[in-house]
mmCIF file of C-alpha atoms in Angstrom:
data_model
loop_
_atom_site.group_PDB
_atom_site.id
_atom_site.type_symbol
_atom_site.label_atom_id
_atom_site.label_comp_id
_atom_site.label_asym_id
_atom_site.label_seq_id
_atom_site.Cartn_x
_atom_site.Cartn_y
_atom_site.Cartn_z
ATOM 1 C CA UNK A 1 7.932 -8.346 -10.604
ATOM 2 C CA UNK A 2 4.923 -7.641 -8.234
ATOM 3 C CA UNK A 3 5.765 -5.643 -5.146
ATOM 4 C CA UNK A 4 3.175 -6.360 -2.285
ATOM 5 C CA UNK A 5 3.320 -3.520 0.339
ATOM 6 C CA UNK A 6 1.712 -4.507 3.851
ATOM 7 C CA UNK A 7 -0.188 -1.867 6.223
ATOM 8 C CA UNK A 8 1.227 0.193 9.106
ATOM 9 C CA UNK A 9 2.349 -2.188 11.894
ATOM 10 C CA UNK A 10 1.693 -5.394 9.652
ATOM 11 C CA UNK A 11 4.063 -7.914 8.149
ATOM 12 C CA UNK A 12 4.601 -10.105 5.097
ATOM 13 C CA UNK A 13 2.895 -12.852 7.136
ATOM 14 C CA UNK A 14 -0.444 -10.805 6.966
ATOM 15 C CA UNK A 15 -3.460 -12.691 5.759
ATOM 16 C CA UNK A 16 -3.554 -10.678 2.537
ATOM 17 C CA UNK A 17 0.066 -11.355 1.877
ATOM 18 C CA UNK A 18 -0.518 -15.123 2.510
ATOM 19 C CA UNK A 19 -3.559 -15.270 0.141
ATOM 20 C CA UNK A 20 -1.518 -13.648 -2.434
ATOM 21 C CA UNK A 21 1.572 -15.842 -2.153
ATOM 22 C CA UNK A 22 -0.656 -18.831 -2.446
ATOM 23 C CA UNK A 23 -2.635 -17.642 -5.412
ATOM 24 C CA UNK A 24 0.759 -16.929 -7.126
ATOM 25 C CA UNK A 25 1.978 -20.373 -6.438
ATOM 26 C CA UNK A 26 -1.152 -22.121 -7.589
ATOM 27 C CA UNK A 27 -1.168 -20.386 -10.867
ATOM 28 C CA UNK A 28 2.464 -20.828 -11.585
ATOM 29 C CA UNK A 29 3.050 -17.026 -11.372
ATOM 30 C CA UNK A 30 6.640 -16.025 -10.423
ATOM 31 C CA UNK A 31 6.598 -15.101 -6.246
ATOM 32 C CA UNK A 32 6.006 -11.389 -5.362
ATOM 33 C CA UNK A 33 8.372 -9.482 -3.516
ATOM 34 C CA UNK A 34 6.976 -9.034 -0.119
ATOM 35 C CA UNK A 35 9.215 -6.997 2.155
ATOM 36 C CA UNK A 36 8.862 -6.303 5.896
ATOM 37 C CA UNK A 37 8.431 -2.588 5.925
ATOM 38 C CA UNK A 38 10.362 -0.621 8.400
ATOM 39 C CA UNK A 39 8.423 1.141 11.163
ATOM 40 C CA UNK A 40 9.606 4.491 10.628
ATOM 41 C CA UNK A 41 8.450 6.851 7.379
ATOM 42 C CA UNK A 42 11.761 7.719 6.410
ATOM 43 C CA UNK A 43 13.159 4.150 6.707
ATOM 44 C CA UNK A 44 10.120 3.105 4.648
ATOM 45 C CA UNK A 45 10.657 5.575 2.180
ATOM 46 C CA UNK A 46 14.238 4.893 1.915
ATOM 47 C CA UNK A 47 13.683 1.037 1.383
ATOM 48 C CA UNK A 48 11.213 1.725 -1.256
ATOM 49 C CA UNK A 49 13.524 4.195 -3.197
ATOM 50 C CA UNK A 50 16.212 1.405 -3.053
ATOM 51 C CA UNK A 51 13.626 -1.146 -4.646
ATOM 52 C CA UNK A 52 12.689 1.562 -7.124
ATOM 53 C CA UNK A 53 15.919 1.610 -8.443
ATOM 54 C CA UNK A 54 17.340 -1.925 -8.109
ATOM 55 C CA UNK A 55 14.392 -4.222 -8.483
ATOM 56 C CA UNK A 56 12.650 -5.053 -11.767
ATOM 57 C CA UNK A 57 9.198 -3.774 -10.240
ATOM 58 C CA UNK A 58 6.511 -3.871 -13.012
ATOM 59 C CA UNK A 59 3.305 -4.012 -10.744
ATOM 60 C CA UNK A 60 2.477 -2.809 -7.162
ATOM 61 C CA UNK A 61 -0.164 -3.668 -4.664
ATOM 62 C CA UNK A 62 -0.636 -2.488 -1.083
ATOM 63 C CA UNK A 63 -2.961 -2.116 1.577
ATOM 64 C CA UNK A 64 -3.854 0.581 3.937
ATOM 65 C CA UNK A 65 -0.762 2.485 4.455
ATOM 66 C CA UNK A 66 0.834 -0.019 1.703
ATOM 67 C CA UNK A 67 -1.710 1.396 -0.600
ATOM 68 C CA UNK A 68 -0.467 4.919 -0.154
ATOM 69 C CA UNK A 69 3.124 3.861 -0.488
ATOM 70 C CA UNK A 70 2.067 1.594 -3.618
ATOM 71 C CA UNK A 71 0.924 4.901 -5.081
ATOM 72 C CA UNK A 72 3.979 6.519 -4.495
ATOM 73 C CA UNK A 73 5.941 3.614 -5.968
ATOM 74 C CA UNK A 74 4.042 3.487 -9.096
ATOM 75 C CA UNK A 75 4.500 7.476 -9.303
ATOM 76 C CA UNK A 76 8.044 7.182 -9.066
ATOM 77 C CA UNK A 77 8.035 4.279 -11.653
ATOM 78 C CA UNK A 78 6.227 6.289 -14.108
ATOM 79 C CA UNK A 79 8.680 9.148 -13.597
ATOM 80 C CA UNK A 80 11.428 6.857 -15.105
ATOM 81 C CA UNK A 81 9.264 5.879 -17.895
ATOM 82 C CA UNK A 82 8.502 2.401 -16.580
ATOM 83 C CA UNK A 83 5.066 0.560 -16.413
ATOM 84 C CA UNK A 84 2.960 1.815 -13.544
ATOM 85 C CA UNK A 85 -0.107 0.356 -12.514
ATOM 86 C CA UNK A 86 -1.231 -0.129 -8.803
ATOM 87 C CA UNK A 87 -3.723 -2.175 -6.885
ATOM 88 C CA UNK A 88 -4.566 -0.372 -3.812
ATOM 89 C CA UNK A 89 -6.675 -2.229 -0.962
ATOM 90 C CA UNK A 90 -8.603 -0.120 1.399
ATOM 91 C CA UNK A 91 -5.839 2.674 1.247
ATOM 92 C CA UNK A 92 -4.780 5.192 3.404
ATOM 93 C CA UNK A 93 -5.362 8.775 2.361
ATOM 94 C CA UNK A 94 -3.021 11.547 3.649
ATOM 95 C CA UNK A 95 -1.458 9.339 6.472
ATOM 96 C CA UNK A 96 0.451 12.336 7.545
ATOM 97 C CA UNK A 97 -2.400 13.343 9.733
ATOM 98 C CA UNK A 98 -1.938 10.240 11.859
ATOM 99 C CA UNK A 99 1.476 11.002 12.995
ATOM 100 C CA UNK A 100 2.321 12.704 16.147
ATOM 101 C CA UNK A 101 3.579 16.130 16.564
ATOM 102 C CA UNK A 102 5.824 15.053 19.528
ATOM 103 C CA UNK A 103 7.796 11.809 19.690
ATOM 104 C CA UNK A 104 6.001 8.685 20.927
ATOM 105 C CA UNK A 105 7.551 5.189 21.415
ATOM 106 C CA UNK A 106 6.064 2.110 20.072
ATOM 107 C CA UNK A 107 6.388 -1.124 19.851
ATOM 108 C CA UNK A 108 5.781 -3.053 16.411
ATOM 109 C CA UNK A 109 3.332 -5.727 17.090
ATOM 110 C CA UNK A 110 4.601 -8.310 14.518
ATOM 111 C CA UNK A 111 8.378 -7.449 14.769
ATOM 112 C CA UNK A 112 8.441 -6.443 18.282
ATOM 113 C CA UNK A 113 10.748 -3.685 17.464
ATOM 114 C CA UNK A 114 10.953 -0.590 19.637
ATOM 115 C CA UNK A 115 10.666 2.733 17.773
ATOM 116 C CA UNK A 116 9.756 6.177 17.847
ATOM 117 C CA UNK A 117 7.416 8.283 15.510
ATOM 118 C CA UNK A 118 7.406 11.893 15.334
ATOM 119 C CA UNK A 119 7.113 15.267 13.432
ATOM 120 C CA UNK A 120 9.594 14.009 11.099
ATOM 121 C CA UNK A 121 7.346 10.990 10.109
ATOM 122 C CA UNK A 122 4.696 13.456 9.302
ATOM 123 C CA UNK A 123 7.093 15.532 7.015
ATOM 124 C CA UNK A 124 8.136 12.375 5.173
ATOM 125 C CA UNK A 125 4.607 11.424 4.317
ATOM 126 C CA UNK A 126 3.610 15.149 3.336
ATOM 127 C CA UNK A 127 6.806 15.163 1.007
ATOM 128 C CA UNK A 128 5.510 11.722 -0.556
ATOM 129 C CA UNK A 129 2.117 12.917 -0.772
ATOM 130 C CA UNK A 130 3.231 15.713 -2.938
ATOM 131 C CA UNK A 131 4.682 12.977 -5.435
ATOM 132 C CA UNK A 132 1.685 11.316 -6.102
ATOM 133 C CA UNK A 133 0.692 11.334 -9.541
ATOM 134 C CA UNK A 134 -2.986 11.290 -10.143
ATOM 135 C CA UNK A 135 -2.908 10.243 -13.802
ATOM 136 C CA UNK A 136 -1.931 6.719 -13.296
ATOM 137 C CA UNK A 137 -4.027 3.754 -13.963
ATOM 138 C CA UNK A 138 -4.909 2.573 -10.280
ATOM 139 C CA UNK A 139 -7.559 -0.078 -9.322
ATOM 140 C CA UNK A 140 -9.132 0.793 -5.885
ATOM 141 C CA UNK A 141 -10.798 -1.658 -3.807
ATOM 142 C CA UNK A 142 -12.824 -0.557 -0.757
ATOM 143 C CA UNK A 143 -15.114 -1.889 1.630
ATOM 144 C CA UNK A 144 -17.488 0.236 3.419
ATOM 145 C CA UNK A 145 -17.040 -1.589 6.727
ATOM 146 C CA UNK A 146 -13.669 -0.804 7.186
ATOM 147 C CA UNK A 147 -13.412 -0.039 11.049
ATOM 148 C CA UNK A 148 -9.815 1.869 10.685
ATOM 149 C CA UNK A 149 -10.151 3.967 7.578
ATOM 150 C CA UNK A 150 -13.165 5.999 6.642
ATOM 151 C CA UNK A 151 -13.444 4.408 3.170
ATOM 152 C CA UNK A 152 -15.188 7.607 2.027
ATOM 153 C CA UNK A 153 -11.811 9.301 1.822
ATOM 154 C CA UNK A 154 -10.246 7.161 -0.452
ATOM 155 C CA UNK A 155 -13.620 7.093 -2.520
ATOM 156 C CA UNK A 156 -13.252 10.846 -2.855
ATOM 157 C CA UNK A 157 -9.542 11.004 -3.310
ATOM 158 C CA UNK A 158 -9.443 8.409 -6.118
ATOM 159 C CA UNK A 159 -12.732 9.175 -7.581
ATOM 160 C CA UNK A 160 -11.396 9.077 -11.241
ATOM 161 C CA UNK A 161 -9.623 5.698 -10.940
ATOM 162 C CA UNK A 162 -11.290 2.431 -11.531
ATOM 163 C CA UNK A 163 -12.955 1.451 -8.188
ATOM 164 C CA UNK A 164 -14.926 -1.305 -6.534
ATOM 165 C CA UNK A 165 -16.856 -0.495 -3.339
ATOM 166 C CA UNK A 166 -18.326 -3.121 -1.376
ATOM 167 C CA UNK A 167 -20.785 -3.039 1.482
ATOM 168 C CA UNK A 168 -19.771 -4.493 4.570
ATOM 169 C CA UNK A 169 -16.294 -5.984 5.072
ATOM 170 C CA UNK A 170 -13.637 -4.720 7.188
ATOM 171 C CA UNK A 171 -10.210 -3.102 7.159
ATOM 172 C CA UNK A 172 -8.587 -6.571 6.322
ATOM 173 C CA UNK A 173 -10.682 -6.615 3.018
ATOM 174 C CA UNK A 174 -12.845 -9.727 3.720
ATOM 175 C CA UNK A 175 -12.838 -12.372 1.087
ATOM 176 C CA UNK A 176 -9.730 -10.845 -0.655
ATOM 177 C CA UNK A 177 -8.873 -13.889 -2.840
ATOM 178 C CA UNK A 178 -11.924 -13.471 -5.037
ATOM 179 C CA UNK A 179 -10.437 -10.080 -6.753
ATOM 180 C CA UNK A 180 -7.025 -11.457 -7.191
ATOM 181 C CA UNK A 181 -7.541 -12.887 -10.791
ATOM 182 C CA UNK A 182 -9.003 -9.328 -11.599
ATOM 183 C CA UNK A 183 -6.160 -7.482 -9.698
ATOM 184 C CA UNK A 184 -3.321 -9.397 -11.282
ATOM 185 C CA UNK A 185 -4.975 -9.294 -14.595
ATOM 186 C CA UNK A 186 -5.199 -5.310 -14.319
ATOM 187 C CA UNK A 187 -1.451 -5.432 -13.273
ATOM 188 C CA UNK A 188 -0.700 -7.665 -16.128
ATOM 189 C CA UNK A 189 0.807 -10.345 -13.915
ATOM 190 C CA UNK A 190 -1.614 -12.933 -14.967
#
């Protein structure tokens, strides 16, 4: 089963998630698991830990903060001696630096949920980062025009991994479907 993890304050209705589902349907590949990620980092980690224990995940793909979480899921699967490949699309690197020291209230733009981010979220991400396995087989897709994240952080952090870096583009990873055949073949989904 393929697990797709969307980015921060996004949803399974995001363009990339929809493009992935359409591609899988066109190629008669079993549907992917595309959960709505919880807004807080502790709840997100808890949900992913539950999926790792209860779902037959064989491949992971994620975008932005979802890329960070995908690396975590693949790392945990590897610890359990389960297949552990992941595709990370414009992945977040060290997202704990985005988290506030003091509580802030937010409204999720997709779910309209009111929630709070605080130093506890930062601590969860720091703990998760320490569990990332650098020996995994990952495919990193980056576009230099990403207006949200500095692609060079991911390029440097994942320098030993398979990587495609394109000029232009943006945080959404423009024209994502053209990489789906190669990404899903890398994940052994196709």
